[in-house]
């Protein structure tokens, strides 16, 4: 059995290169991370780290689980095990979740490590030597029932902030974000036994923040400008400074933590907010014994830190003060990127209440990780709180990823892959003098500007803006294809068509590069379809001239290169799936109430559909019961199918619906005095040029229905594969006459679906017909086929049979 290859050696700073050290706030190990945690910390940092690697910067991304402190002790009590067992269990869960989300750490470590103790002790001794630590007696809550001092998180009560008065923990009020001491709580209770604790004196060590203020303020004033700190980070930091710095206690009466190396305090441990940021250093030390080359070389290393807004003071006040107090030359944080809260549907994500979608839930939905990454990053709460909703996720997937990005790439590669005579037989054509083609020149100029904006946004850690810019290139690509009318050029001006397609293939490659930080598995698949190796091909560095190529996108992929096999990149998220997810992950009273209302509406629709059957007597008349029950289901199906007036039609004209991105409007000749206007939801499946002047099967006896302001007088039939990733029009033979009726054969059961003008799209015409559960359309006893296969016929409209 072949052994796995050894891991690559740890990266170290390289003289003369840009060396980037990235950290994200260490997630507490006591629970499963939810989507708000993921976008606020690890995902945002991962995007920036991937961007830096893409640019050729020498980059490491360090993270790990925060394992010490009261939160872990409390969780261990709840699960009746040791803190070590809790840490082992949840570290593995976090690791698995982040791997599924394609988070690429250089090291994902833990703070309950020997390196953590070693680094903490070294920093502590330096602070003692430099006289930045003082001893003081403080009053702390003591529970006589549990016979222990109560750490912050073991106390619950009411927030003392009169403008708030919400339920709060002893360290912080989650409602108003006020940092607290447990003794400040109104009506405090021991979280373990629920009894009222008493105040008792205890000695602790304090970091003298007031004495370090001048050093700290100088650092903040210089770095917040040079490092382009996000505005919310600056505001939170200034708020702390304005209130006045106070000595901060750095020890706790706990057992689970880094022990204090001082005889008087040997039974205490360091406060988690003193030792947790030191975890960035200790995890780097577990990554490489040469960790000081990253952490003690501020002239050659840039430190970027990512976190949620509630973590800001510990990274702009506490941790910098700790490092400054050692008197050593530390790599201090240059840039801090802070997110606000991502809220869930009607309320907040909550680990304690189980509200929202958690990391392991995302995998269970069968929605791919690149879709989750895209949605969270497009919804990244950079300047204010944002809201996660299932409807918004569906809209962004179906409209932006499927109809825009996926549609562009699939149109380009599918056309190139077509056999000679219809396409380029998978070979990228040569395109001399591309810069002289006016439409292409205009596209190149716009693309170059977009790339400049992308780089500017990403360098400033404006990740959402960077993603929007990249997607704008995809939109321009779609417009370029449409305006060029390459399907006509192929026959009328082969040189111009070659320019358009080679340029478009270049845009596909460019999109794979620019979107890799956001959707790495998507980019990997695009490069596979381009037949390019991600390891060798994926870069966007100055050294390789990739940025300059944006001014001439036709140069990205060489002529003569053979692409791979195109395939759909995204799958539609359907209404019924959204409903199921919303119901499954509902958590609050309001959501359960909404679920009940939705269930009632669904039952109402089901009742309506039950009485609306396709049959010989029409949808609103019930069939008379046959005496003796002699009428078989097959016979009933015969009458049902016979009711369908499906004819051969010829599309005379097709164009985009003016008010709906997913709809076409066609003028179809079905053998009548005038063509019929038909509205079809085929935009994401079939390019507009392929809708022109072709024969189709048309269901004609539908009640006309207005679709976004245009009345549709028939329905075009199409066939899809099993997972609906491919849909094609069902085409009559060339010899079929316009207006000729289509017959059906091979039915063996009653149609599964009914028609109703008030219900969902009629997507399964007859799922139980034919031996394979399919409806077979025939012309003169010859079954119609498509490359998608003769399968469940999909009709693209609503309507009632007349």
PDB file of N, CA and C in Angstrom, residues 216-274:
ATOM      1  N   UNK A 216       0.308  52.311  23.578  1.00  0.00           N
ATOM      2  CA  UNK A 216      -0.824  51.738  22.860  1.00  0.00           C
ATOM      3  C   UNK A 216      -1.443  52.745  21.894  1.00  0.00           C
ATOM      4  N   UNK A 217      -1.661  53.978  22.357  1.00  0.00           N
ATOM      5  CA  UNK A 217      -2.303  54.998  21.516  1.00  0.00           C
ATOM      6  C   UNK A 217      -1.426  55.338  20.315  1.00  0.00           C
ATOM      7  N   UNK A 218      -0.124  55.408  20.512  1.00  0.00           N
ATOM      8  CA  UNK A 218       0.781  55.651  19.379  1.00  0.00           C
ATOM      9  C   UNK A 218       0.644  54.559  18.325  1.00  0.00           C
ATOM     10  N   UNK A 219       0.608  53.306  18.812  1.00  0.00           N
ATOM     11  CA  UNK A 219       0.453  52.163  17.889  1.00  0.00           C
ATOM     12  C   UNK A 219      -0.869  52.250  17.134  1.00  0.00           C
ATOM     13  N   UNK A 220      -1.958  52.547  17.853  1.00  0.00           N
ATOM     14  CA  UNK A 220      -3.290  52.600  17.232  1.00  0.00           C
ATOM     15  C   UNK A 220      -3.357  53.734  16.202  1.00  0.00           C
ATOM     16  N   UNK A 221      -2.868  54.906  16.574  1.00  0.00           N
ATOM     17  CA  UNK A 221      -2.940  56.055  15.664  1.00  0.00           C
ATOM     18  C   UNK A 221      -2.182  55.809  14.367  1.00  0.00           C
ATOM     19  N   UNK A 222      -1.024  55.188  14.479  1.00  0.00           N
ATOM     20  CA  UNK A 222      -0.218  54.923  13.280  1.00  0.00           C
ATOM     21  C   UNK A 222      -0.797  53.787  12.442  1.00  0.00           C
ATOM     22  N   UNK A 223      -1.107  52.688  13.103  1.00  0.00           N
ATOM     23  CA  UNK A 223      -1.461  51.462  12.378  1.00  0.00           C
ATOM     24  C   UNK A 223      -2.879  51.502  11.831  1.00  0.00           C
ATOM     25  N   UNK A 224      -3.793  52.131  12.525  1.00  0.00           N
ATOM     26  CA  UNK A 224      -5.179  52.148  12.044  1.00  0.00           C
ATOM     27  C   UNK A 224      -5.278  52.870  10.703  1.00  0.00           C
ATOM     28  N   UNK A 225      -4.385  53.846  10.476  1.00  0.00           N
ATOM     29  CA  UNK A 225      -4.359  54.561   9.196  1.00  0.00           C
ATOM     30  C   UNK A 225      -3.583  53.762   8.156  1.00  0.00           C
ATOM     31  N   UNK A 226      -2.362  53.351   8.514  1.00  0.00           N
ATOM     32  CA  UNK A 226      -1.515  52.617   7.569  1.00  0.00           C
ATOM     33  C   UNK A 226      -2.135  51.278   7.192  1.00  0.00           C
ATOM     34  N   UNK A 227      -2.808  50.648   8.156  1.00  0.00           N
ATOM     35  CA  UNK A 227      -3.384  49.325   7.913  1.00  0.00           C
ATOM     36  C   UNK A 227      -4.815  49.342   7.434  1.00  0.00           C
ATOM     37  N   UNK A 228      -5.371  50.532   7.205  1.00  0.00           N
ATOM     38  CA  UNK A 228      -6.750  50.667   6.707  1.00  0.00           C
ATOM     39  C   UNK A 228      -7.734  49.849   7.546  1.00  0.00           C
ATOM     40  N   UNK A 229      -7.682  50.050   8.876  1.00  0.00           N
ATOM     41  CA  UNK A 229      -8.611  49.332   9.746  1.00  0.00           C
ATOM     42  C   UNK A 229     -10.043  49.616   9.321  1.00  0.00           C
ATOM     43  N   UNK A 230     -10.884  48.604   9.420  1.00  0.00           N
ATOM     44  CA  UNK A 230     -12.296  48.805   9.098  1.00  0.00           C
ATOM     45  C   UNK A 230     -12.906  49.783  10.100  1.00  0.00           C
ATOM     46  N   UNK A 231     -13.906  50.521   9.656  1.00  0.00           N
ATOM     47  CA  UNK A 231     -14.468  51.606  10.456  1.00  0.00           C
ATOM     48  C   UNK A 231     -15.042  51.105  11.777  1.00  0.00           C
ATOM     49  N   UNK A 232     -15.678  49.918  11.743  1.00  0.00           N
ATOM     50  CA  UNK A 232     -16.262  49.399  12.990  1.00  0.00           C
ATOM     51  C   UNK A 232     -15.169  49.047  14.005  1.00  0.00           C
ATOM     52  N   UNK A 233     -13.989  48.644  13.535  1.00  0.00           N
ATOM     53  CA  UNK A 233     -12.878  48.364  14.444  1.00  0.00           C
ATOM     54  C   UNK A 233     -12.385  49.653  15.101  1.00  0.00           C
ATOM     55  N   UNK A 234     -12.279  50.700  14.307  1.00  0.00           N
ATOM     56  CA  UNK A 234     -11.820  52.000  14.840  1.00  0.00           C
ATOM     57  C   UNK A 234     -12.811  52.531  15.875  1.00  0.00           C
ATOM     58  N   UNK A 235     -14.095  52.428  15.558  1.00  0.00           N
ATOM     59  CA  UNK A 235     -15.119  52.932  16.480  1.00  0.00           C
ATOM     60  C   UNK A 235     -15.101  52.176  17.809  1.00  0.00           C
ATOM     61  N   UNK A 236     -15.016  50.861  17.747  1.00  0.00           N
ATOM     62  CA  UNK A 236     -15.010  50.058  18.980  1.00  0.00           C
ATOM     63  C   UNK A 236     -13.771  50.353  19.818  1.00  0.00           C
ATOM     64  N   UNK A 237     -12.649  50.545  19.158  1.00  0.00           N
ATOM     65  CA  UNK A 237     -11.398  50.835  19.865  1.00  0.00           C
ATOM     66  C   UNK A 237     -11.455  52.210  20.531  1.00  0.00           C
ATOM     67  N   UNK A 238     -11.923  53.194  19.774  1.00  0.00           N
ATOM     68  CA  UNK A 238     -12.021  54.551  20.332  1.00  0.00           C
ATOM     69  C   UNK A 238     -13.002  54.622  21.501  1.00  0.00           C
ATOM     70  N   UNK A 239     -14.048  53.810  21.432  1.00  0.00           N
ATOM     71  CA  UNK A 239     -15.024  53.791  22.532  1.00  0.00           C
ATOM     72  C   UNK A 239     -14.358  53.322  23.822  1.00  0.00           C
ATOM     73  N   UNK A 240     -13.495  52.339  23.729  1.00  0.00           N
ATOM     74  CA  UNK A 240     -12.770  51.849  24.911  1.00  0.00           C
ATOM     75  C   UNK A 240     -11.815  52.920  25.444  1.00  0.00           C
ATOM     76  N   UNK A 241     -11.108  53.556  24.524  1.00  0.00           N
ATOM     77  CA  UNK A 241     -10.153  54.584  24.950  1.00  0.00           C
ATOM     78  C   UNK A 241     -10.874  55.762  25.600  1.00  0.00           C
ATOM     79  N   UNK A 242     -12.029  56.098  25.042  1.00  0.00           N
ATOM     80  CA  UNK A 242     -12.791  57.244  25.563  1.00  0.00           C
ATOM     81  C   UNK A 242     -13.287  56.982  26.983  1.00  0.00           C
ATOM     82  N   UNK A 243     -13.659  55.733  27.261  1.00  0.00           N
ATOM     83  CA  UNK A 243     -14.143  55.393  28.609  1.00  0.00           C
ATOM     84  C   UNK A 243     -13.013  55.426  29.630  1.00  0.00           C
ATOM     85  N   UNK A 244     -11.790  55.351  29.136  1.00  0.00           N
ATOM     86  CA  UNK A 244     -10.632  55.336  30.036  1.00  0.00           C
ATOM     87  C   UNK A 244     -10.194  53.911  30.322  1.00  0.00           C
ATOM     88  N   UNK A 245      -8.913  53.649  30.128  1.00  0.00           N
ATOM     89  CA  UNK A 245      -8.397  52.301  30.343  1.00  0.00           C
ATOM     90  C   UNK A 245      -8.262  52.026  31.842  1.00  0.00           C
ATOM     91  N   UNK A 246      -8.583  50.794  32.209  1.00  0.00           N
ATOM     92  CA  UNK A 246      -8.485  50.373  33.609  1.00  0.00           C
ATOM     93  C   UNK A 246      -7.591  49.147  33.686  1.00  0.00           C
ATOM     94  N   UNK A 247      -6.962  48.903  34.848  1.00  0.00           N
ATOM     95  CA  UNK A 247      -6.188  47.662  34.998  1.00  0.00           C
ATOM     96  C   UNK A 247      -7.094  46.463  34.682  1.00  0.00           C
ATOM     97  N   UNK A 248      -6.550  45.493  33.961  1.00  0.00           N
ATOM     98  CA  UNK A 248      -7.351  44.347  33.520  1.00  0.00           C
ATOM     99  C   UNK A 248      -6.847  43.073  34.184  1.00  0.00           C
ATOM    100  N   UNK A 249      -7.734  42.389  34.875  1.00  0.00           N
ATOM    101  CA  UNK A 249      -7.382  41.151  35.566  1.00  0.00           C
ATOM    102  C   UNK A 249      -7.020  40.070  34.543  1.00  0.00           C
ATOM    103  N   UNK A 250      -5.880  39.406  34.732  1.00  0.00           N
ATOM    104  CA  UNK A 250      -5.453  38.388  33.765  1.00  0.00           C
ATOM    105  C   UNK A 250      -5.412  36.987  34.368  1.00  0.00           C
ATOM    106  N   UNK A 251      -5.927  36.818  35.595  1.00  0.00           N
ATOM    107  CA  UNK A 251      -5.961  35.490  36.219  1.00  0.00           C
ATOM    108  C   UNK A 251      -7.386  35.150  36.633  1.00  0.00           C
ATOM    109  N   UNK A 252      -7.614  33.850  36.807  1.00  0.00           N
ATOM    110  CA  UNK A 252      -8.946  33.369  37.182  1.00  0.00           C
ATOM    111  C   UNK A 252      -8.829  32.189  38.154  1.00  0.00           C
ATOM    112  N   UNK A 253      -9.859  32.034  38.989  1.00  0.00           N
ATOM    113  CA  UNK A 253      -9.925  30.902  39.911  1.00  0.00           C
ATOM    114  C   UNK A 253     -10.569  29.716  39.200  1.00  0.00           C
ATOM    115  N   UNK A 254      -9.798  29.104  38.307  1.00  0.00           N
ATOM    116  CA  UNK A 254     -10.269  27.949  37.538  1.00  0.00           C
ATOM    117  C   UNK A 254      -9.202  26.864  37.563  1.00  0.00           C
ATOM    118  N   UNK A 255      -9.551  25.700  37.076  1.00  0.00           N
ATOM    119  CA  UNK A 255      -8.598  24.604  36.949  1.00  0.00           C
ATOM    120  C   UNK A 255      -8.183  24.392  35.501  1.00  0.00           C
ATOM    121  N   UNK A 256      -9.119  24.639  34.554  1.00  0.00           N
ATOM    122  CA  UNK A 256      -8.859  24.344  33.143  1.00  0.00           C
ATOM    123  C   UNK A 256      -8.326  25.590  32.447  1.00  0.00           C
ATOM    124  N   UNK A 257      -7.002  25.644  32.309  1.00  0.00           N
ATOM    125  CA  UNK A 257      -6.368  26.786  31.681  1.00  0.00           C
ATOM    126  C   UNK A 257      -4.864  26.693  31.798  1.00  0.00           C
ATOM    127  N   UNK A 258      -4.183  27.720  31.315  1.00  0.00           N
ATOM    128  CA  UNK A 258      -2.723  27.768  31.441  1.00  0.00           C
ATOM    129  C   UNK A 258      -2.384  28.158  32.879  1.00  0.00           C
ATOM    130  N   UNK A 259      -1.656  27.310  33.586  1.00  0.00           N
ATOM    131  CA  UNK A 259      -1.341  27.628  34.991  1.00  0.00           C
ATOM    132  C   UNK A 259      -0.439  28.864  35.094  1.00  0.00           C
ATOM    133  N   UNK A 260      -0.656  29.639  36.138  1.00  0.00           N
ATOM    134  CA  UNK A 260       0.143  30.857  36.348  1.00  0.00           C
ATOM    135  C   UNK A 260       1.471  30.469  36.997  1.00  0.00           C
ATOM    136  N   UNK A 261       2.597  30.814  36.378  1.00  0.00           N
ATOM    137  CA  UNK A 261       3.918  30.426  36.914  1.00  0.00           C
ATOM    138  C   UNK A 261       4.384  31.375  38.022  1.00  0.00           C
ATOM    139  N   UNK A 262       3.665  31.385  39.115  1.00  0.00           N
ATOM    140  CA  UNK A 262       3.948  32.284  40.245  1.00  0.00           C
ATOM    141  C   UNK A 262       3.498  31.555  41.502  1.00  0.00           C
ATOM    142  N   UNK A 263       4.368  31.475  42.484  1.00  0.00           N
ATOM    143  CA  UNK A 263       4.093  30.660  43.674  1.00  0.00           C
ATOM    144  C   UNK A 263       2.773  31.042  44.345  1.00  0.00           C
ATOM    145  N   UNK A 264       2.533  32.342  44.469  1.00  0.00           N
ATOM    146  CA  UNK A 264       1.319  32.775  45.159  1.00  0.00           C
ATOM    147  C   UNK A 264       0.056  32.421  44.382  1.00  0.00           C
ATOM    148  N   UNK A 265       0.182  32.339  43.042  1.00  0.00           N
ATOM    149  CA  UNK A 265      -1.007  32.143  42.199  1.00  0.00           C
ATOM    150  C   UNK A 265      -0.999  30.798  41.471  1.00  0.00           C
ATOM    151  N   UNK A 266      -0.262  29.847  42.015  1.00  0.00           N
ATOM    152  CA  UNK A 266      -0.094  28.572  41.327  1.00  0.00           C
ATOM    153  C   UNK A 266      -1.405  27.780  41.207  1.00  0.00           C
ATOM    154  N   UNK A 267      -2.407  28.114  42.015  1.00  0.00           N
ATOM    155  CA  UNK A 267      -3.701  27.423  41.925  1.00  0.00           C
ATOM    156  C   UNK A 267      -4.652  28.119  40.966  1.00  0.00           C
ATOM    157  N   UNK A 268      -4.182  29.182  40.341  1.00  0.00           N
ATOM    158  CA  UNK A 268      -5.022  29.911  39.385  1.00  0.00           C
ATOM    159  C   UNK A 268      -4.520  29.661  37.958  1.00  0.00           C
ATOM    160  N   UNK A 269      -5.351  30.091  36.993  1.00  0.00           N
ATOM    161  CA  UNK A 269      -4.953  30.001  35.578  1.00  0.00           C
ATOM    162  C   UNK A 269      -5.112  31.378  34.956  1.00  0.00           C
ATOM    163  N   UNK A 270      -4.527  31.539  33.771  1.00  0.00           N
ATOM    164  CA  UNK A 270      -4.676  32.808  33.073  1.00  0.00           C
ATOM    165  C   UNK A 270      -6.097  32.960  32.534  1.00  0.00           C
ATOM    166  N   UNK A 271      -6.571  34.200  32.581  1.00  0.00           N
ATOM    167  CA  UNK A 271      -7.874  34.545  32.001  1.00  0.00           C
ATOM    168  C   UNK A 271      -7.827  34.240  30.509  1.00  0.00           C
ATOM    169  N   UNK A 272      -8.904  33.649  30.007  1.00  0.00           N
ATOM    170  CA  UNK A 272      -8.907  33.190  28.616  1.00  0.00           C
ATOM    171  C   UNK A 272      -8.630  34.327  27.633  1.00  0.00           C
ATOM    172  N   UNK A 273      -9.074  35.555  27.957  1.00  0.00           N
ATOM    173  CA  UNK A 273      -8.830  36.647  27.013  1.00  0.00           C
ATOM    174  C   UNK A 273      -7.417  37.205  27.110  1.00  0.00           C
ATOM    175  N   UNK A 274      -6.664  36.741  28.107  1.00  0.00           N
ATOM    176  CA  UNK A 274      -5.225  37.028  28.104  1.00  0.00           C
ATOM    177  C   UNK A 274      -4.502  35.986  27.258  1.00  0.00           C
TER     178      UNK A 274
END
